[in-house]
Tab-separated table of C-alpha atoms in Angstrom:
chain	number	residue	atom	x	y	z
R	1	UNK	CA	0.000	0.000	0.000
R	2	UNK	CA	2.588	2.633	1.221
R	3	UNK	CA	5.221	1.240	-1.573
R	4	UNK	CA	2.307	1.272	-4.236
R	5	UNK	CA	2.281	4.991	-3.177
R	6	UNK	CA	5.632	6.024	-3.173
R	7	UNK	CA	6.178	4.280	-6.440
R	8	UNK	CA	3.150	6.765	-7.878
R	9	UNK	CA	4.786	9.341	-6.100
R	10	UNK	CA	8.160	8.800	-8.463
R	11	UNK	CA	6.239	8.995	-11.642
R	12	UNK	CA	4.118	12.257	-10.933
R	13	UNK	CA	5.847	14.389	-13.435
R	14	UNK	CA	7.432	16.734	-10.810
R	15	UNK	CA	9.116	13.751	-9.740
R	16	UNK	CA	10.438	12.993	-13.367
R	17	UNK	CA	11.556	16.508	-13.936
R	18	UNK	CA	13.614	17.020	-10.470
R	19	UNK	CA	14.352	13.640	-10.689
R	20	UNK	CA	16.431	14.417	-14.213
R	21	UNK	CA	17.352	17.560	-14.362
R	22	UNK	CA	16.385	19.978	-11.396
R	23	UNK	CA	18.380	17.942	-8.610
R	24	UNK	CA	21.246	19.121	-8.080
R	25	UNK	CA	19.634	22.925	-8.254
R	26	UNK	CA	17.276	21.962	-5.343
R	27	UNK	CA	19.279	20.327	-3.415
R	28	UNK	CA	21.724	23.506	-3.519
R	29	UNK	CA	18.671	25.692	-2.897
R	30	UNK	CA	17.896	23.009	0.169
R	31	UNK	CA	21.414	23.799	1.387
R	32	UNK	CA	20.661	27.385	1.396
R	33	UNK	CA	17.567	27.227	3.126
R	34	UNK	CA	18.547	24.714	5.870
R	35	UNK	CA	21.894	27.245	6.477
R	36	UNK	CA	19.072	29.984	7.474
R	37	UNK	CA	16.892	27.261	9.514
R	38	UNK	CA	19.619	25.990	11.760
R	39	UNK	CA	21.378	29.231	11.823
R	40	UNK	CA	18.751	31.545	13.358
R	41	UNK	CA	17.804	28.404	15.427
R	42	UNK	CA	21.554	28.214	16.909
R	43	UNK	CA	21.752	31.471	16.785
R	44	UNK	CA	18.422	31.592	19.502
R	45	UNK	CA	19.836	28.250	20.935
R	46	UNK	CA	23.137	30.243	22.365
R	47	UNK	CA	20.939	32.801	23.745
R	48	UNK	CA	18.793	29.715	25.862
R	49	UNK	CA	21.993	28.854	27.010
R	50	UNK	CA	23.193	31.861	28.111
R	51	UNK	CA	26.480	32.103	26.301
R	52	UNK	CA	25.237	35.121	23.795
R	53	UNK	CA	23.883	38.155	23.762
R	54	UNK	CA	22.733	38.035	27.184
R	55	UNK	CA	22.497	41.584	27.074
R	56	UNK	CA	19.443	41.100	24.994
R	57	UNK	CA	16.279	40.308	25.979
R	58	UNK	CA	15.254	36.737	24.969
R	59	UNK	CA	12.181	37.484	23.289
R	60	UNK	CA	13.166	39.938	21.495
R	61	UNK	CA	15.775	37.784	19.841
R	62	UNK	CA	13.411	34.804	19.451
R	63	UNK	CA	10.532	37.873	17.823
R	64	UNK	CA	12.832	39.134	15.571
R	65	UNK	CA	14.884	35.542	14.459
R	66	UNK	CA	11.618	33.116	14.472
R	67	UNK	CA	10.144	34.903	11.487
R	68	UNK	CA	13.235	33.966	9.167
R	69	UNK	CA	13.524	30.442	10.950
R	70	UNK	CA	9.649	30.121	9.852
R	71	UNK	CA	10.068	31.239	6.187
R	72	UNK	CA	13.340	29.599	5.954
R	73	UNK	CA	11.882	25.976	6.883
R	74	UNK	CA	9.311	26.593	4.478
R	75	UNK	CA	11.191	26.659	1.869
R	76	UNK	CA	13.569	23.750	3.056
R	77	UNK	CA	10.392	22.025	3.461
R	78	UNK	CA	9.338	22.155	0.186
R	79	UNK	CA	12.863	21.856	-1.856
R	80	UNK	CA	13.003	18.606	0.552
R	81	UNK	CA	9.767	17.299	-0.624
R	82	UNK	CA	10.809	17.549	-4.382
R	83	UNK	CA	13.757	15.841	-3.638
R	84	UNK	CA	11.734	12.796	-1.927
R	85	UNK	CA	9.390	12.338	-4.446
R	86	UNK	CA	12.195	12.429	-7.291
R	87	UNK	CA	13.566	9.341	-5.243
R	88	UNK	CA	10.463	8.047	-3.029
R	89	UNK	CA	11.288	4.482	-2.357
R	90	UNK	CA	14.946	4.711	-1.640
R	91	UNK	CA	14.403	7.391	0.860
R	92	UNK	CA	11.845	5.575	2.059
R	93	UNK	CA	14.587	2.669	3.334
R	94	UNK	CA	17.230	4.699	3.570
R	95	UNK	CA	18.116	4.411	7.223
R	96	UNK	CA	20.172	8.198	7.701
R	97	UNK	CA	16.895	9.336	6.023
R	98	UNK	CA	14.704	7.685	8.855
R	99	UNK	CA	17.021	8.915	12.134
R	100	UNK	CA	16.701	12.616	10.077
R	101	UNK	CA	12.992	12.915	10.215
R	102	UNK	CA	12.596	10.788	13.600
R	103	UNK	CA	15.046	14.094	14.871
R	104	UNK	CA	13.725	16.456	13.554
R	105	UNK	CA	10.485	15.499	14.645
R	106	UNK	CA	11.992	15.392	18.059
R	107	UNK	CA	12.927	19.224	17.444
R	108	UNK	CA	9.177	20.010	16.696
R	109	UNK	CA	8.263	18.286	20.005
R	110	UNK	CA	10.756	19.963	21.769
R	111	UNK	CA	9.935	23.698	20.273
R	112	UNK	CA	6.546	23.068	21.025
R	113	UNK	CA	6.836	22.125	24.924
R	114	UNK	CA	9.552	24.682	25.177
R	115	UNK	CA	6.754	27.144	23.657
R	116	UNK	CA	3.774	25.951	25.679
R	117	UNK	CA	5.210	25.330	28.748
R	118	UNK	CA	8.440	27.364	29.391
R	119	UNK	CA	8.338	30.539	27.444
R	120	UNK	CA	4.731	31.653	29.101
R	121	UNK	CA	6.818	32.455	32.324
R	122	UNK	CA	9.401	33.914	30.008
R	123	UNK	CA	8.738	37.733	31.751
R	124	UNK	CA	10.315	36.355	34.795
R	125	UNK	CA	14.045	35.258	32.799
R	126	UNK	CA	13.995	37.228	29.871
R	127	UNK	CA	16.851	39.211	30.172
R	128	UNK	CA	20.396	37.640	32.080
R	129	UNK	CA	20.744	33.979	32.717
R	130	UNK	CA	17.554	31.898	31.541
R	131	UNK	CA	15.602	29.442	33.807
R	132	UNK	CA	17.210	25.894	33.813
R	133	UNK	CA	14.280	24.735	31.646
R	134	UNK	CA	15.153	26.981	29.244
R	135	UNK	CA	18.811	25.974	29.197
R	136	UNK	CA	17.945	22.571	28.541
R	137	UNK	CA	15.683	23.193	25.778
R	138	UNK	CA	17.963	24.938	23.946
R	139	UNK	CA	20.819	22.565	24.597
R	140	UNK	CA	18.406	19.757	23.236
R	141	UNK	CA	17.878	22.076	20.516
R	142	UNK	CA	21.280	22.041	19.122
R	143	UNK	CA	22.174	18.876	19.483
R	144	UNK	CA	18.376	18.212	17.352
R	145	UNK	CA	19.989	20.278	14.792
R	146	UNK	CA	23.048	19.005	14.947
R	147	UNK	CA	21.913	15.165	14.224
R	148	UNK	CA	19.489	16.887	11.716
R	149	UNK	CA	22.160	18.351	9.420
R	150	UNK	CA	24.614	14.965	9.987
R	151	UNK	CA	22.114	12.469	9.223
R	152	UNK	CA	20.587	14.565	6.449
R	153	UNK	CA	24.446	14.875	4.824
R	154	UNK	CA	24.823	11.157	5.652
R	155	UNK	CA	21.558	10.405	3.164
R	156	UNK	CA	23.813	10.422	0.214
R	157	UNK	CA	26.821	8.371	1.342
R	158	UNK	CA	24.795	4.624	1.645
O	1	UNK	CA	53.087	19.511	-12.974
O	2	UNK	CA	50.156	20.513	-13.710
O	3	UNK	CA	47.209	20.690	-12.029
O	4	UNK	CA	45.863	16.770	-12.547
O	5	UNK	CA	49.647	15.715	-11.569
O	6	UNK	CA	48.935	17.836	-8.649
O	7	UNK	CA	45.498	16.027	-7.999
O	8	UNK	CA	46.969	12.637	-8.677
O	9	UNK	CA	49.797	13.334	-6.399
O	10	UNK	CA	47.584	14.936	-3.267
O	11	UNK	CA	45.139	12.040	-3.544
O	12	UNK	CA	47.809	9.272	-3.218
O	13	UNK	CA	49.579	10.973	-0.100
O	14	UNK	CA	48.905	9.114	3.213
O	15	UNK	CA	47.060	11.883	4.936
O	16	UNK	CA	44.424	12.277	2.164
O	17	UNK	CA	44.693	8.197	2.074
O	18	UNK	CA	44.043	7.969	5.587
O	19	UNK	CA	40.922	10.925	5.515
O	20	UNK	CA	39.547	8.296	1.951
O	21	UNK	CA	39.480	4.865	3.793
O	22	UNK	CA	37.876	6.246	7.264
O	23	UNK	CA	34.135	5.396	6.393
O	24	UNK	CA	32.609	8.672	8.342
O	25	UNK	CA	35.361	11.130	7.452
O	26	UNK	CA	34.201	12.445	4.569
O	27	UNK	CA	30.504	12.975	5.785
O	28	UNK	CA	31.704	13.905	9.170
O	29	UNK	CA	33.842	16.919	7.929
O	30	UNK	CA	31.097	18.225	5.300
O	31	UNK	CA	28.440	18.357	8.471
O	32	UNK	CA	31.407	20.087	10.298
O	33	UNK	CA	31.485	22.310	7.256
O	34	UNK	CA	27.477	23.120	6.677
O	35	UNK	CA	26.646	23.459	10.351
O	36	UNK	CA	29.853	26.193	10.801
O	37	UNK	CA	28.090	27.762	6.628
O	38	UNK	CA	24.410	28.012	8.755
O	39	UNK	CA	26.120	30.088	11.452
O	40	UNK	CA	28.086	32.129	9.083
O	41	UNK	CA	24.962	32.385	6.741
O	42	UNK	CA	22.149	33.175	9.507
O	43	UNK	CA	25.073	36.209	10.883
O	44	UNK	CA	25.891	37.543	7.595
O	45	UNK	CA	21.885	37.705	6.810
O	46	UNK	CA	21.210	39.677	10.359
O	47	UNK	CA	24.102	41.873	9.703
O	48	UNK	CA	23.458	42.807	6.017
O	49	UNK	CA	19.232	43.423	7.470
O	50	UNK	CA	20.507	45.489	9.962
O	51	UNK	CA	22.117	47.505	7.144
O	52	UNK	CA	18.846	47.499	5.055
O	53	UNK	CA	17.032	49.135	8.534
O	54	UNK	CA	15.316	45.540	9.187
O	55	UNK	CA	15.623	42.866	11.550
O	56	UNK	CA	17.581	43.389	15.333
O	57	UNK	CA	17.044	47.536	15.633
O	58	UNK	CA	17.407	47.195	19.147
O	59	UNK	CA	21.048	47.469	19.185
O	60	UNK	CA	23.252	49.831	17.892
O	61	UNK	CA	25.293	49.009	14.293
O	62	UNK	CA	28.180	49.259	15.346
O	63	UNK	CA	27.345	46.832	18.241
O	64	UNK	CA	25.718	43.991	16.246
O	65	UNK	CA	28.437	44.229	13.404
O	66	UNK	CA	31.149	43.579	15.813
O	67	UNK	CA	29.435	40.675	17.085
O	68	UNK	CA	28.431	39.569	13.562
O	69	UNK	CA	31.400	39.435	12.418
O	70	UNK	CA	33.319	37.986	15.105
O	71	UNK	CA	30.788	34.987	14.025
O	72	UNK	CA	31.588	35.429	10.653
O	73	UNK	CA	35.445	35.417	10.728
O	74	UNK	CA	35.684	32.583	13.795
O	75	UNK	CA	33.237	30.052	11.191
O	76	UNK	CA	35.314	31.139	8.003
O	77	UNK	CA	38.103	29.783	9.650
O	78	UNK	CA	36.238	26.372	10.575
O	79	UNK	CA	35.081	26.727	7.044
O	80	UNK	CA	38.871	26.608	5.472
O	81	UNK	CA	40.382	24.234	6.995
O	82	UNK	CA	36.951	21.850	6.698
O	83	UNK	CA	36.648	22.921	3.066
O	84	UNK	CA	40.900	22.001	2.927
O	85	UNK	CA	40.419	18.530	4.456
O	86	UNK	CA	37.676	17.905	1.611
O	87	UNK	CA	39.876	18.921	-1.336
O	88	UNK	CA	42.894	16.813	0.194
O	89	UNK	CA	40.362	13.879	0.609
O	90	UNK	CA	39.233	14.022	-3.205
O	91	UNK	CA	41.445	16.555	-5.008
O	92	UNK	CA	40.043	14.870	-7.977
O	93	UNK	CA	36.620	16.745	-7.706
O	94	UNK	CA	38.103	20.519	-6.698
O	95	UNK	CA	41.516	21.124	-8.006
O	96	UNK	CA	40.646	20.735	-11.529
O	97	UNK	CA	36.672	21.738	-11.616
O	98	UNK	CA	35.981	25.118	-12.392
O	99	UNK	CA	32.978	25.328	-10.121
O	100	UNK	CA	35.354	25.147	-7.404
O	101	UNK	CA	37.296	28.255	-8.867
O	102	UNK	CA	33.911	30.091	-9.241
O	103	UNK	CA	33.373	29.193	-5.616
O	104	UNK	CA	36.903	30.764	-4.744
O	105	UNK	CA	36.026	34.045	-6.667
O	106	UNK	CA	33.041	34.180	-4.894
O	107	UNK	CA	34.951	33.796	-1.562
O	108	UNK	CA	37.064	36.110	-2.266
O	109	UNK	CA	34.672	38.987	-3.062
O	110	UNK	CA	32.406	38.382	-0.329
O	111	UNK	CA	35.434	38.256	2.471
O	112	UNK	CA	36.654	42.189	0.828
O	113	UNK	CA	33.158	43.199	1.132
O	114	UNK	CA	32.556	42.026	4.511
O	115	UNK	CA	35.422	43.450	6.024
O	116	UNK	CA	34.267	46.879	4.158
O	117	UNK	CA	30.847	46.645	5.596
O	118	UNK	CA	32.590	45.953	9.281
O	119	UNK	CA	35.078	48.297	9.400
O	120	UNK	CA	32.605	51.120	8.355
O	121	UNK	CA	30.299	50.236	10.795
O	122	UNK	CA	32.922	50.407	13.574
O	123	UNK	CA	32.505	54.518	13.510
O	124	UNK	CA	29.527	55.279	16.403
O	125	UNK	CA	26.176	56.886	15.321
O	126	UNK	CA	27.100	55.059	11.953
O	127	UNK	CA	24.391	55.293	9.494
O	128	UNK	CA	25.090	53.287	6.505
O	129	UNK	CA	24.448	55.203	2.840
O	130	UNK	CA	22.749	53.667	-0.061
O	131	UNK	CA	26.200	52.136	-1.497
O	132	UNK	CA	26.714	50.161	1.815
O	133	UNK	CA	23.714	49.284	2.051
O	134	UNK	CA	24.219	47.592	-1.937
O	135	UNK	CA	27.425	46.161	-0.535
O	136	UNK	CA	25.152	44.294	2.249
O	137	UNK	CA	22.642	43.012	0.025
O	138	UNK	CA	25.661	41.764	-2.522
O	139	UNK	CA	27.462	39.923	0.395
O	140	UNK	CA	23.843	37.511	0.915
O	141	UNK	CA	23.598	37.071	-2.870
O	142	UNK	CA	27.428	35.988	-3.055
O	143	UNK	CA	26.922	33.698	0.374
O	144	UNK	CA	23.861	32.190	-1.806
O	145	UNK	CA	25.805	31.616	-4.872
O	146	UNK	CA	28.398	30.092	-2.354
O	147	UNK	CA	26.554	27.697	-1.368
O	148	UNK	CA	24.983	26.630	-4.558
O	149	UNK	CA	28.496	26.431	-6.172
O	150	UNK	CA	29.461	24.096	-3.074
O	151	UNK	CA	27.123	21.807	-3.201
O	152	UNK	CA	27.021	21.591	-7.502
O	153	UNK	CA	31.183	21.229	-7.537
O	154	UNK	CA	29.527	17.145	-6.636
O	155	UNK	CA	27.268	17.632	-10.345
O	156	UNK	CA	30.080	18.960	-12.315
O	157	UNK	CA	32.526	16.895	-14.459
O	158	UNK	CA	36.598	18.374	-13.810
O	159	UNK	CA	38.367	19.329	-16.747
């Protein structure tokens, strides 16, 4: 059922085109994109931590960066699509491919407690040394995005 | 010797042998090399917003640039010797591709307009004019054609 799918998928005609000739563009695009994801999220990450720009306030960094992160993933999102669908069914067993989405769905998870939970109280540790919640999350964060950009590079090697 | 003899001859030295026959070098140095290109990418775009009047007002120029491009220069130097230990691992797709070359050009540019953009933004009360403000948008467009060149030096047959 799911292979009958993903072997559709691969002759949709998007597919056919990025799959022979618009590859190596998206991917490069896909590079760009991710670079301005994991960036701005690093970028917020050191901030969590406390080991930059603790002289600004933390939601003003995360106001001003999550807007790019947002528009950023978007387009990741999409570039990364088109390159599944060019190649559904060996991404589909590729293992690196697997551990990439099982992590980065681990960074949604975390994002979301961290935004639910954590950053209501965030009037109380917004500027200085955030709470040790805070810390964590954004620790978790980078190591997410970390395993994200490793497996993701590893796709291509087996 | 020319450049292939050079290829031929950096490929077969032990170091670049030793970096070819470890399984996870090769991927482990190019994630080394995009995660330090997201940090430098993410500060050049903040810096060269900041220039265009967007993004982090809060803080003064001159105070964001000089942490911008501490960022910037500290990951360029990551970037260098990463990007190094990829062309001694497989000279054979760098030394003689002319992607690569564009890719260099490219460097090169972007690192003379950076450090224009920085240093002019190190006077206080600095208010960038319109031909800075160019300068910024160039360096994003050059980081983006960067990249792109990077990652298609893998698509592109050497010479």
């Amino acid at each position: 059922m799911i292979t009958s799918f993903l072997e559709w998928l691969q002759t949709t005609g998007l597919a056919v085109l990025v799959g022979e000739s618009w590859f190596p563009y998206v991917e490069s695009a896909h590079v760009v994109f991710l670079a301005a994801v994991a960036g701005t999220i690093f970028t917020v990450d050191a901030r969590l931590m406390g080991l930059a720009a603790r002289h600004l306030r933390l939601s003003y960094l995360s106001e001003r960066l999550l807007p790019i992160t947002w528009i950023a993933f978007a387009g990741a999102a999409v570039t990364g699509t088109m390159m599944f669908v060019a190649n559904a069914t060996t991404y589909a067993s590729n293992t690196p491919f697997l551990i990439k989405m099982a992590l980065l769905a681990g960074a949604g998870l975390n994002m979301l407690w961290f935004q639910l939970v954590t950053y209501r109280r965030v009037t109380e540790w917004d500027t200085g040394t955030p709470v040790a919640a805070a810390r964590l999350a954004g620790f978790a964060s980078m190591l997410l995005w970390t395993g994200v950009i490793g497996f993701g590079r590893w796709i291509g090697f087996v | 010797m020319d450049l292939h003899q050079f290829s031929d001859w950096l490929s077969s030295t032990a170091f670049s042998q030793t970096i070819q026959t470890t399984t996870w070098a090769i991927p482990g140095i190019q994630t080394v090399h995009i995660l330090s290109l997201s940090l430098l990418f993410a500060s050049a775009v903040l810096l060269a917003l900041r220039f265009a009047g967007l993004g982090l007002l809060a803080e003064p120029l001159a105070s964001l640039a000089a942490r911008k491009s501490r960022v910037i220069w500290l990951t360029l130097v990551v970037l260098v010797i990463s990007g190094s230990l990829l062309i001694v691992a497989e000279p054979g797709r760098t030394v003689t591709n002319p992607v690569f070359y564009a890719k260099m050009v490219m460097l090169l540019m972007v690192v003379a307009l950076t450090a224009w953009l920085t240093l002019a933004a190190r006077r206080t009360e600095f208010r960038p004019g319109p031909l800075l403000v160019m300068g910024a948008v160039l360096t994003i467009a050059l980081w983006i054609g960067i990249i792109f060149a990077g990652r298609l030096i893998a698509y592109y047959e050497s010479y």
